[in-house]
CSV table of C-alpha atoms in Angstrom, one decimal:
chain,number,residue,atom,x,y,z
A,1,MET,CA,3.1,-23.8,22.4
A,2,ALA,CA,6.8,-24.6,23.0
A,3,LYS,CA,6.2,-28.3,22.8
A,4,PHE,CA,4.1,-27.7,19.6
A,5,ILE,CA,6.9,-25.8,17.9
A,6,VAL,CA,9.6,-28.3,18.9
A,7,LYS,CA,7.4,-31.1,17.4
A,8,ARG,CA,7.0,-29.2,14.2
A,9,LEU,CA,10.8,-28.5,14.1
A,10,LEU,CA,11.6,-32.2,14.4
A,11,GLN,CA,9.1,-33.0,11.6
A,12,SER,CA,10.8,-30.2,9.5
A,13,VAL,CA,14.2,-31.8,9.9
A,14,ILE,CA,12.9,-35.2,8.7
A,15,VAL,CA,11.3,-33.5,5.6
A,16,LEU,CA,14.6,-31.7,4.8
A,17,VAL,CA,16.6,-34.9,5.0
A,18,GLY,CA,14.2,-36.6,2.7
A,19,ALA,CA,14.3,-33.6,0.2
A,20,SER,CA,18.1,-33.6,0.2
A,21,ALA,CA,18.2,-37.4,-0.4
A,22,ILE,CA,15.7,-37.2,-3.3
A,23,ALA,CA,17.5,-34.2,-4.9
A,24,PHE,CA,20.9,-36.0,-4.5
A,25,ILE,CA,19.7,-39.2,-6.1
A,26,LEU,CA,17.7,-37.7,-8.9
A,27,LEU,CA,20.6,-35.6,-10.1
A,28,ARG,CA,22.8,-38.6,-10.3
A,29,ILE,CA,20.5,-40.7,-12.4
A,30,ILE,CA,19.8,-37.9,-14.9
A,31,PRO,CA,21.8,-38.4,-18.2
A,32,GLY,CA,24.9,-36.3,-18.4
A,33,ASP,CA,28.3,-35.9,-16.9
A,34,PRO,CA,29.2,-32.8,-15.0
A,35,VAL,CA,32.9,-33.5,-15.4
A,36,MET,CA,32.6,-33.3,-19.2
A,37,LEU,CA,31.0,-29.9,-18.8
A,38,MET,CA,34.0,-28.5,-16.9
A,39,LEU,CA,36.6,-29.9,-19.3
A,40,SER,CA,37.1,-29.5,-23.0
A,41,GLU,CA,36.2,-32.2,-25.6
A,42,ASN,CA,39.9,-32.9,-26.0
A,43,ALA,CA,40.4,-33.7,-22.3
A,44,THR,CA,42.5,-36.8,-21.6
A,45,ASP,CA,41.4,-39.8,-19.5
A,46,GLU,CA,43.9,-38.7,-16.8
A,47,GLU,CA,42.4,-35.2,-16.7
A,48,ILE,CA,38.9,-36.6,-16.5
A,49,ASN,CA,39.8,-39.0,-13.7
A,50,GLN,CA,41.6,-36.2,-11.8
A,51,MET,CA,38.5,-34.0,-12.0
A,52,ARG,CA,36.3,-36.9,-10.8
A,53,GLU,CA,38.5,-37.4,-7.8
A,54,GLN,CA,38.6,-33.6,-7.1
A,55,MET,CA,34.8,-33.5,-7.2
A,56,GLY,CA,34.4,-36.7,-5.2
A,57,LEU,CA,32.6,-38.5,-8.0
A,58,ASN,CA,34.9,-41.5,-7.8
A,59,LEU,CA,33.5,-42.4,-4.3
A,60,PRO,CA,30.6,-44.7,-3.6
A,61,ILE,CA,27.2,-42.9,-3.9
A,62,TRP,CA,26.5,-43.3,-0.2
A,63,GLN,CA,29.9,-41.7,0.7
A,64,GLN,CA,29.1,-38.8,-1.7
A,65,TYR,CA,25.8,-38.3,0.1
A,66,ILE,CA,27.4,-38.3,3.5
A,67,ASP,CA,29.9,-35.8,2.4
A,68,TYR,CA,27.2,-33.7,0.8
A,69,VAL,CA,25.2,-33.7,4.1
A,70,LYS,CA,28.3,-32.6,6.0
A,71,GLN,CA,28.8,-29.7,3.6
A,72,MET,CA,25.1,-28.8,3.8
A,73,ILE,CA,25.2,-28.6,7.6
A,74,VAL,CA,27.8,-25.9,7.4
A,75,PHE,CA,25.9,-24.2,4.5
A,76,ASP,CA,28.5,-25.2,2.0
A,77,PHE,CA,26.5,-26.0,-1.2
A,78,GLY,CA,29.4,-26.3,-3.5
A,79,HIS,CA,30.3,-24.2,-6.6
A,80,SER,CA,28.4,-23.6,-9.8
A,81,ILE,CA,29.9,-25.4,-12.7
A,82,SER,CA,28.8,-22.9,-15.3
A,83,ARG,CA,29.7,-19.8,-13.3
A,84,GLY,CA,32.5,-20.9,-11.1
A,85,LEU,CA,31.0,-19.1,-8.1
A,86,PRO,CA,29.7,-20.5,-4.8
A,87,SER,CA,26.1,-21.7,-5.3
A,88,MET,CA,24.9,-20.0,-2.1
A,89,GLN,CA,26.3,-16.7,-3.3
A,90,LEU,CA,24.4,-16.9,-6.5
A,91,ILE,CA,21.2,-18.0,-4.7
A,92,LEU,CA,21.4,-15.1,-2.3
A,93,ASN,CA,22.0,-12.7,-5.2
A,94,HIS,CA,18.8,-13.9,-6.9
A,95,LEU,CA,16.6,-14.5,-3.8
A,96,PRO,CA,15.6,-10.9,-3.2
A,97,ALA,CA,14.1,-10.6,-6.7
A,98,THR,CA,12.0,-13.7,-6.1
A,99,LEU,CA,10.9,-12.6,-2.6
A,100,LEU,CA,9.8,-9.2,-4.0
A,101,LEU,CA,7.8,-10.9,-6.8
A,102,VAL,CA,6.1,-13.4,-4.5
A,103,PHE,CA,5.4,-10.8,-1.9
A,104,TRP,CA,3.5,-8.5,-4.2
A,105,ALA,CA,1.8,-11.5,-6.0
A,106,MET,CA,0.4,-12.8,-2.7
A,107,VAL,CA,-0.6,-9.2,-1.6
A,108,ILE,CA,-2.6,-8.8,-4.8
A,109,ALA,CA,-4.1,-12.3,-4.3
A,110,ILE,CA,-5.0,-11.9,-0.6
A,111,VAL,CA,-6.3,-8.4,-0.7
A,112,ILE,CA,-8.7,-9.2,-3.6
A,113,ALA,CA,-9.5,-12.9,-2.9
A,114,ILE,CA,-10.5,-12.9,0.8
A,115,PRO,CA,-13.2,-10.2,0.6
A,116,LEU,CA,-14.3,-11.5,-2.8
A,117,GLY,CA,-14.7,-15.1,-1.4
A,118,MET,CA,-16.7,-13.9,1.6
A,119,PHE,CA,-18.9,-11.7,-0.5
A,120,ALA,CA,-19.7,-14.6,-2.8
A,121,ALA,CA,-20.6,-16.8,0.2
A,122,VAL,CA,-22.8,-14.2,1.8
A,123,LYS,CA,-24.6,-13.7,-1.6
A,124,LYS,CA,-24.8,-17.5,-2.2
A,125,ASN,CA,-26.7,-18.5,-5.4
A,126,SER,CA,-27.0,-14.8,-6.5
A,127,PHE,CA,-25.8,-13.4,-9.8
A,128,SER,CA,-22.7,-12.0,-8.0
A,129,ASP,CA,-21.9,-15.4,-6.6
A,130,TYR,CA,-22.1,-17.0,-10.1
A,131,ILE,CA,-19.8,-14.3,-11.6
A,132,VAL,CA,-17.2,-14.7,-8.8
A,133,SER,CA,-17.3,-18.5,-9.2
A,134,ILE,CA,-16.9,-18.4,-13.0
A,135,LEU,CA,-14.0,-15.9,-12.8
A,136,ALA,CA,-12.3,-18.0,-10.1
A,137,LEU,CA,-12.7,-21.1,-12.3
A,138,LEU,CA,-11.2,-19.2,-15.3
A,139,GLY,CA,-8.3,-17.9,-13.1
A,140,GLN,CA,-7.4,-21.5,-12.2
A,141,SER,CA,-7.8,-22.7,-15.8
A,142,VAL,CA,-5.7,-20.1,-17.6
A,143,PRO,CA,-2.0,-21.2,-18.0
A,144,SER,CA,0.4,-18.7,-16.5
A,145,TYR,CA,2.6,-18.7,-19.5
A,146,TRP,CA,-0.3,-17.9,-21.8
A,147,LEU,CA,-1.5,-15.1,-19.5
A,148,GLY,CA,1.9,-13.6,-19.2
A,149,MET,CA,2.5,-13.5,-22.9
A,150,MET,CA,-1.0,-12.0,-23.5
A,151,LEU,CA,-0.3,-9.3,-20.9
A,152,ILE,CA,3.0,-8.5,-22.6
A,153,LEU,CA,1.3,-8.4,-26.0
A,154,LEU,CA,-1.6,-6.2,-24.9
A,155,LEU,CA,-0.2,-3.8,-22.2
A,156,ALA,CA,3.5,-3.7,-23.2
A,157,VAL,CA,3.6,-4.1,-27.0
A,158,HIS,CA,0.2,-2.8,-28.1
A,159,PHE,CA,-0.5,0.0,-25.6
A,160,GLY,CA,3.1,0.5,-24.4
A,161,ILE,CA,1.9,1.1,-20.8
A,162,LEU,CA,4.3,-1.2,-19.0
A,163,PRO,CA,7.7,-2.6,-19.9
A,164,THR,CA,8.0,-6.2,-21.2
A,165,SER,CA,10.8,-7.1,-18.8
A,166,GLY,CA,13.4,-5.6,-16.4
A,167,TYR,CA,14.1,-5.2,-12.8
A,168,GLY,CA,14.6,-2.2,-10.5
A,169,HIS,CA,11.6,0.0,-11.1
A,170,TRP,CA,8.0,-0.4,-9.7
A,171,SER,CA,6.6,-0.7,-13.2
A,172,HIS,CA,8.7,-3.8,-13.9
A,173,ILE,CA,6.9,-5.8,-11.2
A,174,ILE,CA,3.3,-5.2,-12.2
A,175,LEU,CA,3.0,-7.6,-15.0
A,176,PRO,CA,4.9,-10.6,-13.5
A,177,ALA,CA,3.2,-10.1,-10.1
A,178,PHE,CA,-0.2,-10.0,-11.6
A,179,THR,CA,0.5,-13.0,-13.8
A,180,LEU,CA,1.7,-14.9,-10.7
A,181,ALA,CA,-1.2,-13.7,-8.6
A,182,ILE,CA,-4.1,-14.8,-10.8
A,183,TYR,CA,-4.1,-18.5,-10.0
A,184,GLN,CA,-3.5,-17.9,-6.3
A,185,LEU,CA,-6.3,-15.3,-6.3
A,186,ALA,CA,-8.7,-17.7,-7.8
A,187,LEU,CA,-7.7,-20.6,-5.5
A,188,ILE,CA,-7.9,-18.4,-2.3
A,189,ALA,CA,-11.3,-16.9,-3.3
A,190,ARG,CA,-12.8,-20.3,-3.9
A,191,LEU,CA,-11.5,-21.7,-0.6
A,192,MET,CA,-12.6,-18.6,1.3
A,193,ARG,CA,-16.1,-18.9,-0.2
A,194,SER,CA,-16.3,-22.6,0.8
A,195,SER,CA,-15.0,-22.0,4.3
A,196,THR,CA,-17.4,-19.1,4.8
A,197,LEU,CA,-20.3,-21.1,3.7
A,198,ASP,CA,-19.4,-23.9,6.2
A,199,VAL,CA,-19.1,-21.4,9.1
A,200,LEU,CA,-22.4,-19.7,8.2
A,201,ASN,CA,-24.2,-23.0,8.7
A,202,LEU,CA,-22.9,-23.5,12.2
A,203,ASP,CA,-25.1,-23.3,15.3
A,204,TYR,CA,-23.3,-20.4,17.0
A,205,VAL,CA,-23.8,-18.2,13.9
A,206,ARG,CA,-27.5,-18.9,13.9
A,207,THR,CA,-27.5,-18.1,17.6
A,208,ALA,CA,-25.8,-14.8,17.0
A,209,ARG,CA,-28.4,-13.9,14.4
A,210,ALA,CA,-31.2,-15.0,16.7
A,211,LYS,CA,-29.9,-12.5,19.3
A,212,GLY,CA,-30.6,-9.8,16.8
A,213,LEU,CA,-26.9,-8.9,16.1
A,214,PRO,CA,-26.4,-6.9,12.9
A,215,GLU,CA,-25.4,-9.0,9.9
A,216,ILE,CA,-22.1,-7.1,9.5
A,217,VAL,CA,-21.2,-7.9,13.2
A,218,VAL,CA,-22.1,-11.6,12.6
A,219,ILE,CA,-19.9,-11.8,9.5
A,220,PHE,CA,-16.8,-10.0,10.8
A,221,LYS,CA,-16.9,-11.0,14.4
A,222,HIS,CA,-18.2,-14.6,14.3
A,223,VAL,CA,-17.6,-15.8,10.8
A,224,PHE,CA,-14.5,-14.2,9.4
A,225,LYS,CA,-12.0,-15.5,12.0
A,226,ASN,CA,-13.0,-19.2,11.7
A,227,ALA,CA,-13.5,-19.1,8.0
A,228,LEU,CA,-9.9,-17.7,7.7
A,229,ILE,CA,-8.2,-20.7,9.3
A,230,PRO,CA,-8.1,-23.1,6.3
A,231,THR,CA,-7.3,-20.1,4.1
A,232,ILE,CA,-4.2,-19.2,6.2
A,233,THR,CA,-2.9,-22.7,5.6
A,234,MET,CA,-3.5,-22.5,1.9
A,235,ILE,CA,-1.8,-19.1,1.7
A,236,GLY,CA,1.2,-20.5,3.5
A,237,LEU,CA,1.5,-23.5,1.2
A,238,GLN,CA,1.0,-21.4,-1.9
A,239,THR,CA,3.6,-18.9,-0.8
A,240,GLY,CA,6.1,-21.7,-0.3
A,241,GLN,CA,5.4,-23.2,-3.7
A,242,LEU,CA,5.7,-19.8,-5.4
A,243,LEU,CA,9.1,-19.2,-3.9
A,244,GLY,CA,10.4,-22.3,-5.4
A,245,GLY,CA,8.2,-22.6,-8.4
A,246,ALA,CA,7.8,-19.2,-10.1
A,247,ILE,CA,10.0,-20.5,-12.8
A,248,ILE,CA,7.7,-19.9,-15.9
A,249,THR,CA,6.7,-16.4,-14.9
A,250,GLU,CA,10.3,-15.3,-14.1
A,251,PHE,CA,11.5,-16.8,-17.4
A,252,ILE,CA,8.8,-15.1,-19.5
A,253,PHE,CA,9.5,-11.6,-18.0
A,254,SER,CA,13.3,-12.2,-17.6
A,255,TRP,CA,12.9,-11.6,-13.9
A,256,PRO,CA,16.3,-12.2,-12.2
A,257,GLY,CA,15.0,-14.5,-9.5
A,258,LEU,CA,15.5,-18.1,-8.4
A,259,GLY,CA,13.2,-19.4,-11.2
A,260,PHE,CA,15.2,-17.6,-13.9
A,261,LEU,CA,18.4,-19.0,-12.3
A,262,THR,CA,16.9,-22.5,-12.3
A,263,VAL,CA,16.2,-22.4,-16.0
A,264,GLN,CA,19.7,-21.2,-16.8
A,265,SER,CA,21.2,-23.9,-14.6
A,266,ILE,CA,19.1,-26.6,-16.2
A,267,GLN,CA,20.1,-25.4,-19.7
A,268,ALA,CA,23.8,-25.4,-18.6
A,269,GLN,CA,23.4,-28.8,-16.9
A,270,ASP,CA,24.8,-27.2,-13.8
A,271,TYR,CA,24.1,-30.1,-11.4
A,272,PRO,CA,25.5,-28.5,-8.2
A,273,MET,CA,23.5,-25.4,-8.8
A,274,ILE,CA,20.3,-27.3,-9.4
A,275,GLN,CA,20.9,-29.4,-6.3
A,276,SER,CA,21.4,-26.3,-4.2
A,277,LEU,CA,18.3,-24.6,-5.6
A,278,VAL,CA,16.2,-27.7,-4.7
A,279,ILE,CA,17.5,-27.7,-1.1
A,280,VAL,CA,17.1,-24.0,-0.6
A,281,SER,CA,13.5,-24.2,-2.0
A,282,ALA,CA,12.8,-27.0,0.4
A,283,ILE,CA,14.2,-25.0,3.4
A,284,VAL,CA,12.1,-22.0,2.4
A,285,PHE,CA,9.0,-24.2,2.0
A,286,ILE,CA,9.6,-25.8,5.4
A,287,VAL,CA,10.1,-22.5,7.2
A,288,ILE,CA,6.9,-21.0,5.8
A,289,ASN,CA,4.9,-24.1,6.7
A,290,LEU,CA,6.3,-23.8,10.3
A,291,LEU,CA,5.3,-20.2,10.5
A,292,VAL,CA,1.8,-21.1,9.1
A,293,ASP,CA,1.4,-23.8,11.8
A,294,ILE,CA,2.3,-21.3,14.5
A,295,ILE,CA,-0.2,-18.7,13.2
A,296,TYR,CA,-2.7,-21.5,12.8
A,297,ALA,CA,-2.2,-22.4,16.5
A,298,VAL,CA,-2.5,-18.8,17.6
A,299,VAL,CA,-5.8,-18.4,15.7
A,300,ASP,CA,-7.2,-21.6,17.0
A,301,ARG,CA,-5.6,-22.8,20.3
A,302,ARG,CA,-7.4,-26.2,20.1
A,303,ILE,CA,-4.8,-27.3,17.5
A,304,ILE,CA,-2.1,-27.3,20.2
A,305,VAL,CA,-4.2,-29.6,22.4
A,306,ASP,CA,-5.0,-31.9,19.5
A,307,SER,CA,-1.4,-32.3,18.4
């Protein structure tokens, strides 16, 4: 297990270096000048050159990247241009809101999707199976921005049951969490159905049934654990993507998380802030994938041997 974890850690470092390089290069080929955002329109050439030198933008791009990596190693992600505060401080201020939203969205998705997917597989080709499959397809097809606005219009504006936006009360999280959960719920349900069907056709399941074991014992003791393995991987990947990609949902509901901060930073052309958000999202994604790999190995020890 220790060797397996060390190998995954080394792979994670390579991925992080690649993500930092891509973020660094992309933000320097995007039109716009961060120096002009910090100075007035009447700034002189001397002031502009002085600011470039202060920000290190007068150096060759390879030297800028090396300096950036050195800062990143000591968790110095620079300062936000639009706010004048350390980027990491702003990220840490907004991270709890995103973590809370993603946590409840994934709880909703997992609690509903896993039993639903297994039920559809056990009742294969039945009316219930068709209904679950159709609903899962619709859940993956409906755009999150449309669903979010429809929920606001119906439950907040028309019936007045829930608030349209806000943060700090349990009622504020219901609409954004449900909006964020729908696609994940549909995806996990379809995958769980497919995985369960694959396991149901294996020899050891047929042997268990031939021994006269009750169907509920066969499903929960012999099928569930093995069908859950690919679903665990998908849950981990989707959680990592949500932490860095819940931008539309947070913006629609004015949820003060990383997604909302990303939109504000893009609108303000705050390059250091955007760059920091990309790196932090990559770190979170890598950590979650590492945890998923470890859980995966615990569930199925053969993975350690194969790797």
